[in-house]
Coordinates of C-alpha atoms in Angstrom, one line a residue:
Chain E
M40 CA 32.2 15.4 -43.3
A41 CA 32.1 17.3 -40.0
I42 CA 28.9 18.6 -38.5
P43 CA 28.6 22.3 -38.4
S44 CA 28.9 23.2 -34.7
G45 CA 26.2 25.8 -34.7
R46 CA 22.7 25.9 -35.9
V47 CA 21.8 24.1 -39.1
T48 CA 19.7 26.5 -41.1
A49 CA 16.1 25.4 -41.2
E50 CA 13.7 27.1 -43.5
I51 CA 10.4 25.5 -42.8
E52 CA 7.8 27.9 -41.6
G53 CA 5.3 28.6 -44.3
H54 CA 6.9 26.2 -46.7
T55 CA 5.5 23.1 -48.3
V56 CA 5.9 19.5 -47.0
A57 CA 8.2 18.9 -49.9
E58 CA 10.4 21.8 -48.9
A59 CA 10.4 20.7 -45.3
N60 CA 11.5 17.2 -46.4
A61 CA 14.2 18.8 -48.5
S62 CA 15.4 20.8 -45.5
F63 CA 15.5 17.6 -43.3
E64 CA 17.4 15.8 -46.1
T65 CA 20.0 18.5 -46.1
F66 CA 20.3 18.3 -42.3
F67 CA 20.6 14.5 -42.6
E68 CA 23.4 14.8 -45.3
Q69 CA 25.3 17.3 -43.1
T70 CA 25.2 15.3 -39.9
N71 CA 24.8 11.6 -40.7
Q72 CA 28.4 10.6 -41.3
R73 CA 29.7 12.1 -38.1
L74 CA 26.9 10.6 -36.0
F75 CA 27.3 7.2 -37.6
G76 CA 31.1 7.3 -37.0
G77 CA 30.6 8.2 -33.4
L78 CA 28.0 5.5 -32.8
C79 CA 30.2 2.9 -34.5
L80 CA 32.9 3.8 -32.0
V81 CA 30.4 3.5 -29.1
T82 CA 28.7 0.3 -30.1
G83 CA 31.4 -1.4 -32.0
N84 CA 28.8 -2.6 -34.5
R85 CA 27.9 -0.9 -37.8
H86 CA 24.4 -2.5 -37.9
E87 CA 23.6 -1.4 -34.4
A88 CA 25.0 2.1 -35.1
E89 CA 22.8 2.5 -38.1
E90 CA 19.7 1.3 -36.2
I91 CA 20.3 3.8 -33.4
M92 CA 21.0 6.5 -35.9
Q93 CA 17.9 5.8 -38.0
D94 CA 15.7 5.8 -34.9
A95 CA 17.1 9.1 -33.9
Y96 CA 16.6 10.7 -37.3
L97 CA 13.1 9.3 -37.5
K98 CA 12.2 11.0 -34.2
L99 CA 13.6 14.3 -35.5
W100 CA 11.9 14.0 -38.9
E101 CA 8.5 13.4 -37.3
R102 CA 8.7 16.7 -35.5
W103 CA 11.0 18.6 -37.8
D104 CA 8.9 21.7 -37.7
R105 CA 9.8 22.1 -34.0
V106 CA 13.3 20.7 -34.1
S107 CA 14.4 22.8 -37.0
A108 CA 13.4 25.9 -35.1
M109 CA 15.7 25.0 -32.2
D110 CA 18.9 26.8 -31.5
D111 CA 20.9 23.6 -31.9
P112 CA 19.1 20.8 -33.7
T113 CA 22.4 18.9 -34.0
G114 CA 22.7 18.8 -30.2
F115 CA 19.2 17.5 -30.0
L116 CA 20.1 14.8 -32.6
F117 CA 23.0 13.6 -30.5
R118 CA 20.9 13.6 -27.3
T119 CA 18.2 11.6 -29.0
A120 CA 20.8 9.1 -30.4
M121 CA 22.4 8.7 -27.1
N122 CA 19.1 8.2 -25.4
G123 CA 18.5 5.4 -27.9
F124 CA 21.9 3.9 -27.3
R125 CA 21.4 4.0 -23.5
S126 CA 17.9 2.5 -23.8
R127 CA 19.3 -0.4 -26.0
Y128 CA 22.3 -0.9 -23.7
R129 CA 20.0 -1.1 -20.7
R130 CA 17.6 -3.5 -22.4
A131 CA 20.5 -5.7 -23.4
S132 CA 21.8 -5.8 -19.9
V133 CA 18.5 -6.8 -18.5
A134 CA 18.0 -9.3 -21.3
L135 CA 21.4 -10.8 -20.6
K136 CA 20.3 -11.5 -17.0
K137 CA 17.2 -13.2 -18.3
R138 CA 19.2 -15.1 -20.9
I139 CA 17.2 -13.7 -23.8
A140 CA 18.8 -14.3 -27.2
F141 CA 20.2 -11.4 -29.1
V142 CA 21.9 -10.9 -32.4
P143 CA 25.4 -12.3 -32.0
D144 CA 27.9 -9.6 -31.3
V145 CA 29.7 -8.4 -34.4
D146 CA 32.9 -6.5 -33.5
D147 CA 33.4 -4.1 -36.3
L148 CA 36.0 -2.3 -34.3
A149 CA 38.2 -5.4 -34.7
A150 CA 38.3 -5.0 -38.5
I151 CA 40.1 -1.7 -38.3
E152 CA 41.8 -2.1 -35.0
D153 CA 45.3 -2.6 -36.4
R154 CA 45.1 0.6 -38.4
D155 CA 44.0 2.9 -35.6
E156 CA 45.4 3.3 -32.1
V157 CA 42.3 5.0 -30.7
V158 CA 40.1 2.2 -32.0
R159 CA 42.5 -0.3 -30.4
I160 CA 42.1 1.4 -27.1
L161 CA 38.3 1.9 -27.3
R162 CA 38.0 -1.8 -28.1
T163 CA 39.2 -2.7 -24.6
L164 CA 36.5 -0.5 -23.0
S165 CA 32.8 -1.2 -22.3
P166 CA 30.1 0.5 -24.4
A167 CA 29.3 2.8 -21.6
E168 CA 32.9 3.8 -21.3
R169 CA 33.2 4.3 -25.0
A170 CA 30.1 6.5 -24.9
S171 CA 31.7 8.6 -22.3
I172 CA 34.8 9.1 -24.4
V173 CA 32.9 9.9 -27.6
L174 CA 30.5 12.3 -26.0
T175 CA 33.2 14.3 -24.2
T176 CA 36.0 14.3 -26.8
M177 CA 34.2 14.1 -30.1
F178 CA 30.8 15.7 -29.5
G179 CA 32.1 18.2 -27.0
Y180 CA 29.9 17.6 -24.0
S181 CA 31.1 18.4 -20.5
S182 CA 31.4 15.5 -18.1
E183 CA 28.2 16.7 -16.3
E184 CA 26.3 16.9 -19.6
A185 CA 27.6 13.5 -20.7
G186 CA 26.7 12.0 -17.3
R187 CA 23.2 13.3 -17.5
L188 CA 22.8 11.7 -21.0
L189 CA 24.2 8.4 -19.9
G190 CA 22.6 8.3 -16.5
V191 CA 25.8 8.1 -14.7
K192 CA 27.7 10.5 -12.4
A193 CA 30.0 13.1 -14.0
A194 CA 32.8 11.6 -11.9
T195 CA 32.2 8.2 -13.7
V196 CA 32.5 9.9 -17.1
R197 CA 35.8 11.5 -16.0
A198 CA 37.0 8.1 -14.6
H199 CA 36.2 6.6 -18.0
A200 CA 38.2 9.3 -19.8
T201 CA 41.1 8.8 -17.4
R202 CA 41.1 5.1 -18.0
A203 CA 41.1 5.5 -21.8
R204 CA 44.0 8.0 -21.6
A205 CA 46.0 5.7 -19.3
G206 CA 45.4 3.0 -21.9
A207 CA 46.7 5.3 -24.6
R208 CA 49.8 6.1 -22.7
A209 CA 50.4 2.4 -21.9
S210 CA 50.0 1.6 -25.6
L211 CA 52.5 4.2 -26.6
E212 CA 55.0 2.9 -24.1
E213 CA 54.7 -0.7 -25.2
P214 CA 57.8 -1.9 -27.1
T215 CA 57.0 -2.6 -30.8
Chain S
M32 CA 46.6 10.1 -27.5
I33 CA 42.8 10.3 -26.9
D34 CA 41.8 13.7 -28.0
Q35 CA 39.1 15.2 -30.2
Q36 CA 41.3 15.0 -33.4
S37 CA 42.2 11.3 -32.9
V38 CA 38.6 10.3 -32.0
E39 CA 37.3 12.2 -35.0
R40 CA 39.9 10.5 -37.2
A41 CA 38.9 7.1 -35.8
A42 CA 35.2 7.8 -36.4
E43 CA 35.9 8.8 -40.0
R44 CA 37.1 5.2 -40.7
F45 CA 33.5 4.1 -40.6
H46 CA 31.7 4.9 -43.8
L47 CA 27.9 4.9 -43.9
P48 CA 26.7 2.6 -46.7
D49 CA 25.1 4.2 -49.7
G50 CA 21.4 4.7 -49.7
S51 CA 21.1 5.5 -46.0
F52 CA 18.5 8.3 -46.6
E53 CA 16.5 6.0 -48.8
R54 CA 16.5 3.3 -46.0
L55 CA 15.4 6.0 -43.5
S56 CA 12.5 7.1 -45.9
L57 CA 11.3 3.5 -46.2
R58 CA 11.4 3.0 -42.5
R59 CA 9.4 6.2 -42.0
D60 CA 6.8 5.0 -44.5
R61 CA 6.6 1.7 -42.8
K62 CA 6.2 3.3 -39.4
Q63 CA 3.5 5.7 -40.6
R64 CA 1.6 2.7 -42.2
N65 CA 1.8 0.7 -39.0
R66 CA 0.6 3.7 -37.0
R67 CA -2.5 4.0 -39.2
I68 CA -3.2 0.3 -38.7
R69 CA -2.6 0.6 -35.0
A70 CA -4.8 3.7 -34.6
G71 CA -7.8 1.6 -36.0
A72 CA -7.1 -1.3 -33.6
L73 CA -6.6 0.9 -30.6
G74 CA -9.8 2.7 -31.3
I75 CA -11.7 -0.5 -30.9
I76 CA -9.9 -1.4 -27.7
V77 CA -10.5 2.0 -26.2
A78 CA -14.2 1.9 -27.1
L79 CA -14.5 -1.4 -25.3
A80 CA -12.8 0.0 -22.2
M81 CA -14.9 3.2 -22.0
G82 CA -16.7 3.5 -18.8
A83 CA -15.1 0.4 -17.2
V84 CA -12.9 2.2 -14.8
L85 CA -12.5 5.9 -14.2
V86 CA -9.1 7.4 -14.8
R87 CA -7.9 8.6 -11.4
S88 CA -6.1 11.8 -10.8
I89 CA -2.4 11.3 -10.4
E90 CA -1.7 14.3 -8.3
S91 CA -1.8 13.2 -4.7
D92 CA 0.5 13.6 -1.7
G93 CA -0.1 10.3 0.0
I94 CA -2.6 8.6 2.2
P95 CA -3.1 8.5 5.9
A96 CA -1.0 5.8 7.5
D97 CA -4.0 4.2 9.2
Q98 CA -5.9 3.6 6.0
P99 CA -6.5 -0.1 5.2
P100 CA -4.5 -1.5 2.3
P101 CA -6.2 -1.5 -1.1
S102 CA -7.9 -4.6 -2.5
P103 CA -5.7 -6.7 -4.7
A104 CA -6.2 -6.8 -8.5
A105 CA -7.6 -10.0 -10.0
P106 CA -4.8 -12.6 -10.8
G107 CA -3.4 -12.1 -14.3
T108 CA -4.3 -8.4 -14.4
L109 CA -1.9 -6.7 -16.8
A110 CA 0.0 -3.5 -16.3
Y111 CA 2.3 -1.7 -18.8
A112 CA 3.8 1.6 -19.8
S113 CA 3.4 3.1 -23.2
D114 CA 4.7 6.4 -24.5
G115 CA 4.4 8.3 -21.3
D116 CA 1.2 6.7 -20.0
I117 CA 0.6 3.7 -17.7
Y118 CA -2.2 1.2 -18.5
V119 CA -3.9 -1.7 -16.8
A120 CA -5.8 -4.3 -18.7
D121 CA -7.7 -7.5 -18.2
P122 CA -5.7 -10.8 -18.3
D123 CA -6.5 -11.3 -22.0
G124 CA -5.4 -7.8 -22.9
S125 CA -8.9 -6.4 -23.2
N126 CA -10.5 -3.5 -21.2
V127 CA -7.4 -1.3 -21.4
V128 CA -7.6 1.6 -19.0
K129 CA -5.1 4.4 -18.8
I130 CA -4.3 5.1 -15.2
A131 CA -1.6 7.7 -15.6
D132 CA -1.8 10.2 -18.4
G133 CA 1.6 11.8 -19.1
R134 CA 3.5 13.6 -21.8
S135 CA 4.6 11.4 -24.6
D136 CA 8.2 10.6 -25.4
E137 CA 8.0 13.0 -28.3
D138 CA 6.7 15.8 -26.2
C139 CA 9.5 15.2 -23.7
M140 CA 11.9 16.1 -26.4
G141 CA 14.6 13.9 -25.1
F142 CA 14.2 14.8 -21.4
G143 CA 12.2 11.8 -20.5
A144 CA 13.2 8.8 -22.5
G145 CA 10.0 6.7 -22.5
G146 CA 7.8 9.6 -21.7
Q147 CA 6.6 11.3 -18.5
Y148 CA 5.4 8.1 -16.8
W149 CA 7.3 4.9 -17.5
A150 CA 8.3 1.6 -15.9
E151 CA 11.0 -1.0 -16.3
G152 CA 10.3 -4.2 -14.4
S153 CA 7.6 -5.5 -12.2
M154 CA 5.2 -2.6 -11.5
W155 CA 2.9 -4.9 -9.5
S156 CA 3.6 -5.7 -5.9
P157 CA 3.7 -9.5 -5.5
D158 CA 0.3 -9.4 -3.7
G159 CA -1.3 -7.4 -6.6
R160 CA -2.4 -4.5 -4.3
Y161 CA 0.0 -1.8 -5.6
L162 CA 1.7 -0.5 -8.7
A163 CA 5.0 1.3 -8.7
Y164 CA 6.2 3.3 -11.7
R165 CA 8.5 6.2 -12.4
Y166 CA 7.8 9.8 -13.4
S167 CA 10.5 11.4 -15.4
G168 CA 11.9 14.9 -15.4
C169 CA 9.7 15.8 -18.4
H170 CA 7.9 18.8 -17.0
S171 CA 8.9 21.0 -19.9
T172 CA 10.4 20.8 -23.3
R173 CA 13.3 23.0 -22.4
E174 CA 14.9 21.5 -19.3
A175 CA 14.9 18.4 -17.2
G176 CA 12.8 18.6 -13.9
P177 CA 12.6 16.5 -10.8
K178 CA 12.0 12.7 -11.1
G179 CA 10.8 10.0 -8.9
V180 CA 8.4 7.2 -8.1
V181 CA 4.6 6.9 -8.1
I182 CA 2.8 4.3 -6.1
S183 CA -0.9 3.7 -6.8
D184 CA -3.5 1.1 -6.1
A185 CA -4.6 -1.3 -8.9
Q186 CA -7.2 1.1 -10.1
G187 CA -4.7 3.9 -10.5
K188 CA -5.5 6.0 -7.4
V189 CA -2.2 7.6 -6.4
L190 CA -1.1 6.7 -2.9
A191 CA 2.3 8.3 -2.9
K192 CA 4.6 10.2 -5.1
F193 CA 8.2 10.9 -4.1
A194 CA 11.4 12.2 -5.6
T195 CA 14.4 9.8 -6.1
G196 CA 17.6 9.7 -8.0
T197 CA 18.2 8.2 -11.4
G198 CA 17.2 4.6 -11.7
W199 CA 15.2 2.1 -13.7
L200 CA 13.7 -0.9 -11.9
I201 CA 11.5 -0.4 -8.8
E202 CA 11.8 -3.6 -6.9
W203 CA 9.1 -4.6 -4.5
S204 CA 10.0 -6.6 -1.4
P205 CA 8.7 -10.2 -1.5
D206 CA 6.1 -9.3 1.2
S207 CA 4.9 -6.3 -0.8
S208 CA 5.5 -4.0 2.1
R209 CA 8.4 -1.9 0.6
V210 CA 10.2 -0.8 -2.6
A211 CA 13.9 -0.2 -3.0
V212 CA 15.2 2.4 -5.3
W213 CA 18.3 4.6 -5.7
D214 CA 18.0 7.8 -3.7
E215 CA 21.3 8.8 -5.3
L216 CA 22.6 6.6 -8.1
D217 CA 25.4 4.3 -7.0
K218 CA 25.5 6.0 -3.6
T219 CA 22.4 5.5 -1.4
I220 CA 19.4 3.2 -1.7
G221 CA 16.1 4.3 -0.2
I222 CA 13.5 1.8 1.1
Y223 CA 10.0 3.2 1.0
G224 CA 6.6 2.0 2.2
P225 CA 3.5 2.1 -0.1
D226 CA 2.7 5.4 1.6
G227 CA 5.8 6.9 0.3
V228 CA 7.5 7.2 3.7
R229 CA 11.2 6.4 3.6
Q230 CA 11.8 3.6 6.2
A231 CA 15.6 3.3 5.7
Q232 CA 18.5 4.5 3.7
I233 CA 21.3 2.1 2.9
P234 CA 24.7 3.4 1.8
Y235 CA 26.3 1.6 -1.1
P236 CA 30.0 0.9 -0.6
Q237 CA 32.2 3.3 -2.5
D238 CA 34.7 0.7 -3.5
P239 CA 36.0 0.7 -7.1
K240 CA 35.9 -3.1 -7.2
W241 CA 32.2 -3.0 -6.3
E242 CA 31.1 -0.6 -9.0
A243 CA 27.3 -0.6 -9.2
L244 CA 27.4 -0.5 -13.0
D245 CA 24.0 1.1 -13.5
S246 CA 22.3 -1.8 -11.7
D247 CA 19.2 -1.2 -9.6
P248 CA 18.8 -2.9 -6.2
Y249 CA 17.0 -6.3 -6.1
W250 CA 15.6 -8.0 -3.0
T251 CA 16.8 -11.4 -2.0
P252 CA 13.9 -13.9 -2.0
D253 CA 13.7 -13.9 1.8
G254 CA 13.6 -10.1 1.9
T255 CA 16.5 -9.7 4.3
S256 CA 19.0 -8.2 1.9
L257 CA 19.3 -6.1 -1.2
V258 CA 21.6 -7.0 -4.0
V259 CA 23.3 -4.6 -6.4
S260 CA 25.5 -5.7 -9.2
Q261 CA 27.7 -8.3 -7.4
V262 CA 27.2 -7.0 -3.8
E263 CA 24.7 -8.2 -1.1
L264 CA 23.7 -5.5 1.4
P265 CA 22.2 -7.1 4.5
L266 CA 19.4 -4.9 6.0
D267 CA 20.3 -5.8 9.5
G268 CA 23.3 -3.6 9.4
G269 CA 25.7 -6.5 8.6
A270 CA 28.7 -5.8 6.3
P271 CA 28.2 -5.9 2.6
W272 CA 29.8 -8.8 0.9
Q273 CA 30.5 -10.1 -2.7
A274 CA 28.3 -13.1 -3.3
P275 CA 29.4 -16.2 -5.2
P276 CA 28.1 -16.8 -8.8
S277 CA 25.6 -19.5 -7.5
F278 CA 23.9 -16.8 -5.4
W279 CA 23.1 -14.8 -8.6
E280 CA 21.6 -17.9 -10.2
D281 CA 18.9 -17.9 -7.5
V282 CA 18.3 -14.1 -7.8
Y283 CA 18.2 -14.0 -11.6
N284 CA 16.7 -17.4 -12.3
P285 CA 14.2 -17.9 -9.5
R286 CA 12.2 -21.0 -9.0
V287 CA 8.7 -20.3 -10.3
S288 CA 5.9 -22.0 -8.4
S289 CA 3.0 -23.7 -10.1
P290 CA -0.4 -22.1 -9.3
D291 CA -1.2 -24.8 -6.7
G292 CA 2.3 -24.5 -5.2
S293 CA 3.1 -28.2 -5.6
R294 CA 5.8 -27.9 -8.2
V295 CA 8.5 -25.4 -9.3
A296 CA 10.0 -24.7 -12.7
Y297 CA 13.4 -23.1 -13.2
V298 CA 16.1 -22.7 -15.7
D299 CA 19.5 -24.3 -15.1
H300 CA 22.3 -24.0 -17.7
R301 CA 19.7 -23.2 -20.4
S302 CA 17.6 -26.3 -19.5
L303 CA 14.1 -26.1 -18.2
I304 CA 13.7 -28.1 -15.0
V305 CA 10.4 -29.0 -13.3
A306 CA 10.5 -30.5 -9.8
R307 CA 8.4 -30.9 -6.7
S308 CA 8.3 -27.8 -4.5
D309 CA 10.9 -29.3 -2.2
G310 CA 13.2 -29.8 -5.1
S311 CA 12.8 -33.5 -5.4
A312 CA 11.9 -35.5 -8.5
S313 CA 13.4 -33.0 -10.8
R314 CA 13.1 -33.6 -14.5
E315 CA 14.9 -31.8 -17.4
L316 CA 12.2 -31.2 -19.9
M317 CA 13.6 -28.9 -22.5
G318 CA 17.0 -27.4 -23.6
N319 CA 18.2 -24.2 -25.3
V320 CA 16.0 -22.1 -23.1
V321 CA 16.4 -18.3 -23.2
G322 CA 13.5 -17.0 -21.1
E323 CA 11.8 -17.6 -17.8
P324 CA 9.1 -20.3 -17.4
V325 CA 5.4 -19.1 -17.1
W326 CA 2.8 -21.5 -15.7
S327 CA -0.7 -21.8 -17.2
P328 CA -3.5 -21.0 -14.6
T329 CA -4.3 -24.7 -14.4
G330 CA -0.6 -25.7 -14.0
D331 CA -0.6 -28.3 -16.8
R332 CA 1.4 -26.3 -19.2
I333 CA 4.4 -24.0 -19.2
A334 CA 5.1 -21.3 -21.8
I335 CA 8.7 -20.4 -22.4
T336 CA 11.0 -18.9 -25.0
A337 CA 13.9 -20.9 -26.5
G338 CA 16.5 -20.4 -29.2
G339 CA 15.1 -21.0 -32.7
R340 CA 16.4 -22.7 -35.8
G341 CA 17.7 -19.6 -37.3
L342 CA 20.6 -17.5 -36.0
S343 CA 19.4 -15.1 -33.3
Q344 CA 15.8 -16.3 -33.6
T345 CA 13.7 -16.9 -30.6
E346 CA 10.7 -19.3 -30.4
L347 CA 7.7 -19.4 -28.2
R348 CA 7.1 -22.9 -27.1
V349 CA 4.6 -24.7 -24.9
L350 CA 5.4 -27.6 -22.7
D351 CA 2.9 -30.2 -21.6
V352 CA 4.1 -30.8 -18.1
A353 CA 2.6 -34.3 -17.7
T354 CA 4.0 -35.8 -21.0
G355 CA 7.0 -33.5 -21.4
S356 CA 6.0 -32.9 -25.1
V357 CA 7.0 -29.5 -26.5
S358 CA 5.2 -27.7 -29.3
L359 CA 6.1 -24.6 -31.2
V360 CA 3.6 -21.8 -30.9
T361 CA 5.4 -19.1 -32.9
E362 CA 8.8 -17.8 -33.8
G363 CA 10.1 -14.3 -33.5
R364 CA 11.7 -12.3 -36.3
R365 CA 15.4 -12.6 -36.6
G366 CA 17.1 -10.4 -34.1
S367 CA 14.0 -9.4 -32.3
E368 CA 13.3 -10.2 -28.6
L369 CA 10.3 -12.3 -27.6
E370 CA 9.0 -12.6 -24.1
V371 CA 6.1 -14.5 -22.6
V372 CA 3.7 -12.3 -20.7
G373 CA 1.3 -15.0 -19.5
F374 CA -1.7 -17.1 -20.3
T375 CA -5.3 -16.0 -20.4
P376 CA -7.4 -17.0 -17.4
Q377 CA -8.9 -20.0 -19.5
G378 CA -5.3 -21.1 -20.4
D379 CA -6.3 -21.3 -24.1
R380 CA -4.2 -18.3 -25.3
I381 CA -0.8 -16.8 -24.5
L382 CA 0.1 -13.2 -24.3
F383 CA 3.6 -12.3 -25.5
S384 CA 5.6 -9.2 -26.3
T385 CA 8.1 -8.8 -29.1
G386 CA 10.3 -6.0 -30.2
S387 CA 11.9 -4.9 -33.4
D388 CA 12.6 -1.7 -35.3
G389 CA 12.8 0.1 -31.9
S390 CA 9.2 -0.5 -31.0
W391 CA 7.4 -3.2 -29.0
S392 CA 4.1 -4.9 -29.3
L393 CA 1.8 -7.0 -27.3
W394 CA 0.2 -10.0 -28.9
S395 CA -2.1 -12.9 -28.0
I396 CA -2.1 -16.2 -29.7
G397 CA -3.8 -19.6 -29.3
V398 CA -1.6 -22.2 -27.5
D399 CA -1.7 -24.2 -30.7
G400 CA -0.2 -21.2 -32.6
S401 CA -3.4 -20.2 -34.3
D402 CA -5.2 -16.8 -34.4
A403 CA -2.4 -14.4 -33.5
R404 CA -3.9 -11.0 -32.6
L405 CA -2.1 -7.7 -32.1
I406 CA -3.3 -6.1 -28.9
D407 CA -1.2 -2.9 -28.7
D408 CA 2.0 -1.4 -30.0
V409 CA 4.0 0.5 -27.3
T410 CA 7.3 2.2 -26.8
E411 CA 8.3 0.2 -23.8
G412 CA 8.2 -3.6 -23.8
N413 CA 7.5 -4.1 -20.2
F414 CA 4.3 -6.1 -19.5
Y415 CA 3.7 -7.4 -16.1
R416 CA 0.8 -9.1 -14.4
V417 CA -0.4 -10.1 -11.0
P418 CA 0.7 -13.7 -10.3
W419 CA -1.8 -16.4 -10.6
S420 CA -0.9 -18.0 -7.3

């Protein structure tokens, strides 16, 4: 299911908690599959993707009265989820330097790699590079916006996209 | 072809398992319950801390250059960031004092991940006189504002506040005289004194093979160079160079001196080694190590984390340096991180942080594994303290 690109209708003011929860559940149902799919592509791990997704939704739910009144709650959801991804990614990098143990990597991209050329290409990229691609192509952010979200330069985001497209071209040119 | 349609199609191949909203609801209930418990515990801590130290104002433009340096904090004094605020506490986690009061992560609405004031890495200068932490661009809920670094004394009095580029760690020089941060991410590094005056600006080589990869600058142990990702940048103007892997072992796995300076502990290929300070008489005392060694104040014990029996489980262990015997103190939950913060001044308890479900908590526990106590739940898991030696 695709996320509506505009504002998700929120009817919360003056309504009961139950109605607010119902409104949030509707928003969740409308947006979760696309966010989950995008995060799976970024992280390569279903478990990690659902963790980040749930953290993001929890943050929105806890302040749903304010978020639902925003012009673009879906955009805020993506921003929150990408902040979560970036925070985890950073923490993992630091931990790696310190040799702290982590859940063993599960490469869920590998399971469907053979069936999808995009997945095959994304699998060769780092999580940060994958995040650049997903933010700019799937979620419609400009390189500048994606750069701000990921804490990298817009030029780096563009370089990631170029690298992925070069990978796609090389893949198409490979003899089968 | 990598375009919106193909990426959307690839994303659709991942199906969210059934019951996702129910799992989210359960998680929310659990979080609310934990918050209620935490509120009770924190109330007690705050009551104890009342009146101990005044919260200082954080708005300041710096101090005169001729002012004497501030007094160092007591060894073991703790500093940490939590939900937009910065705290200091006694070595056993008591007497928590908020020294920087900022907007929470929630109030920042995504513009200041971690909140208005936050830290990643060693806030304390090695001599314990200064704290360095970041302020985010969370000046409103609608747009990102300027961001930078705050330097304060151990009581929270702000000595300097200056704007910088994006970055995470604020690395103090070994002699506590300077910090190094990105002035512009991946492009220029600024070196600042505790008064906030920039002393030098070092360009980072714009060579694709030396991509900085979101790494912050570190100081070499002798303080003569900075290192970023794989590149050493000499401060004497020498040419940057790519250091061999052994170089990084020294940077990332430093030798930790015992409080009396007579011995060092370090990790080599996941084994804990203890040796004389000159490197002689080295003994391999424990394997499967995943963290850094932390000496007890008396130097007779070392606390360290190691891989546990279960998959992705981490254990907190204590090593008796004289006998080499290792005992299990506690084990972390599967998949969660566990990091030693330090011993209490008496050496009878250990502070450690652990993270799961996206939140972090600070605990103390007896060295024999008894009487675990939750000190605080926080949003950032960075607890640092003034060295004992």
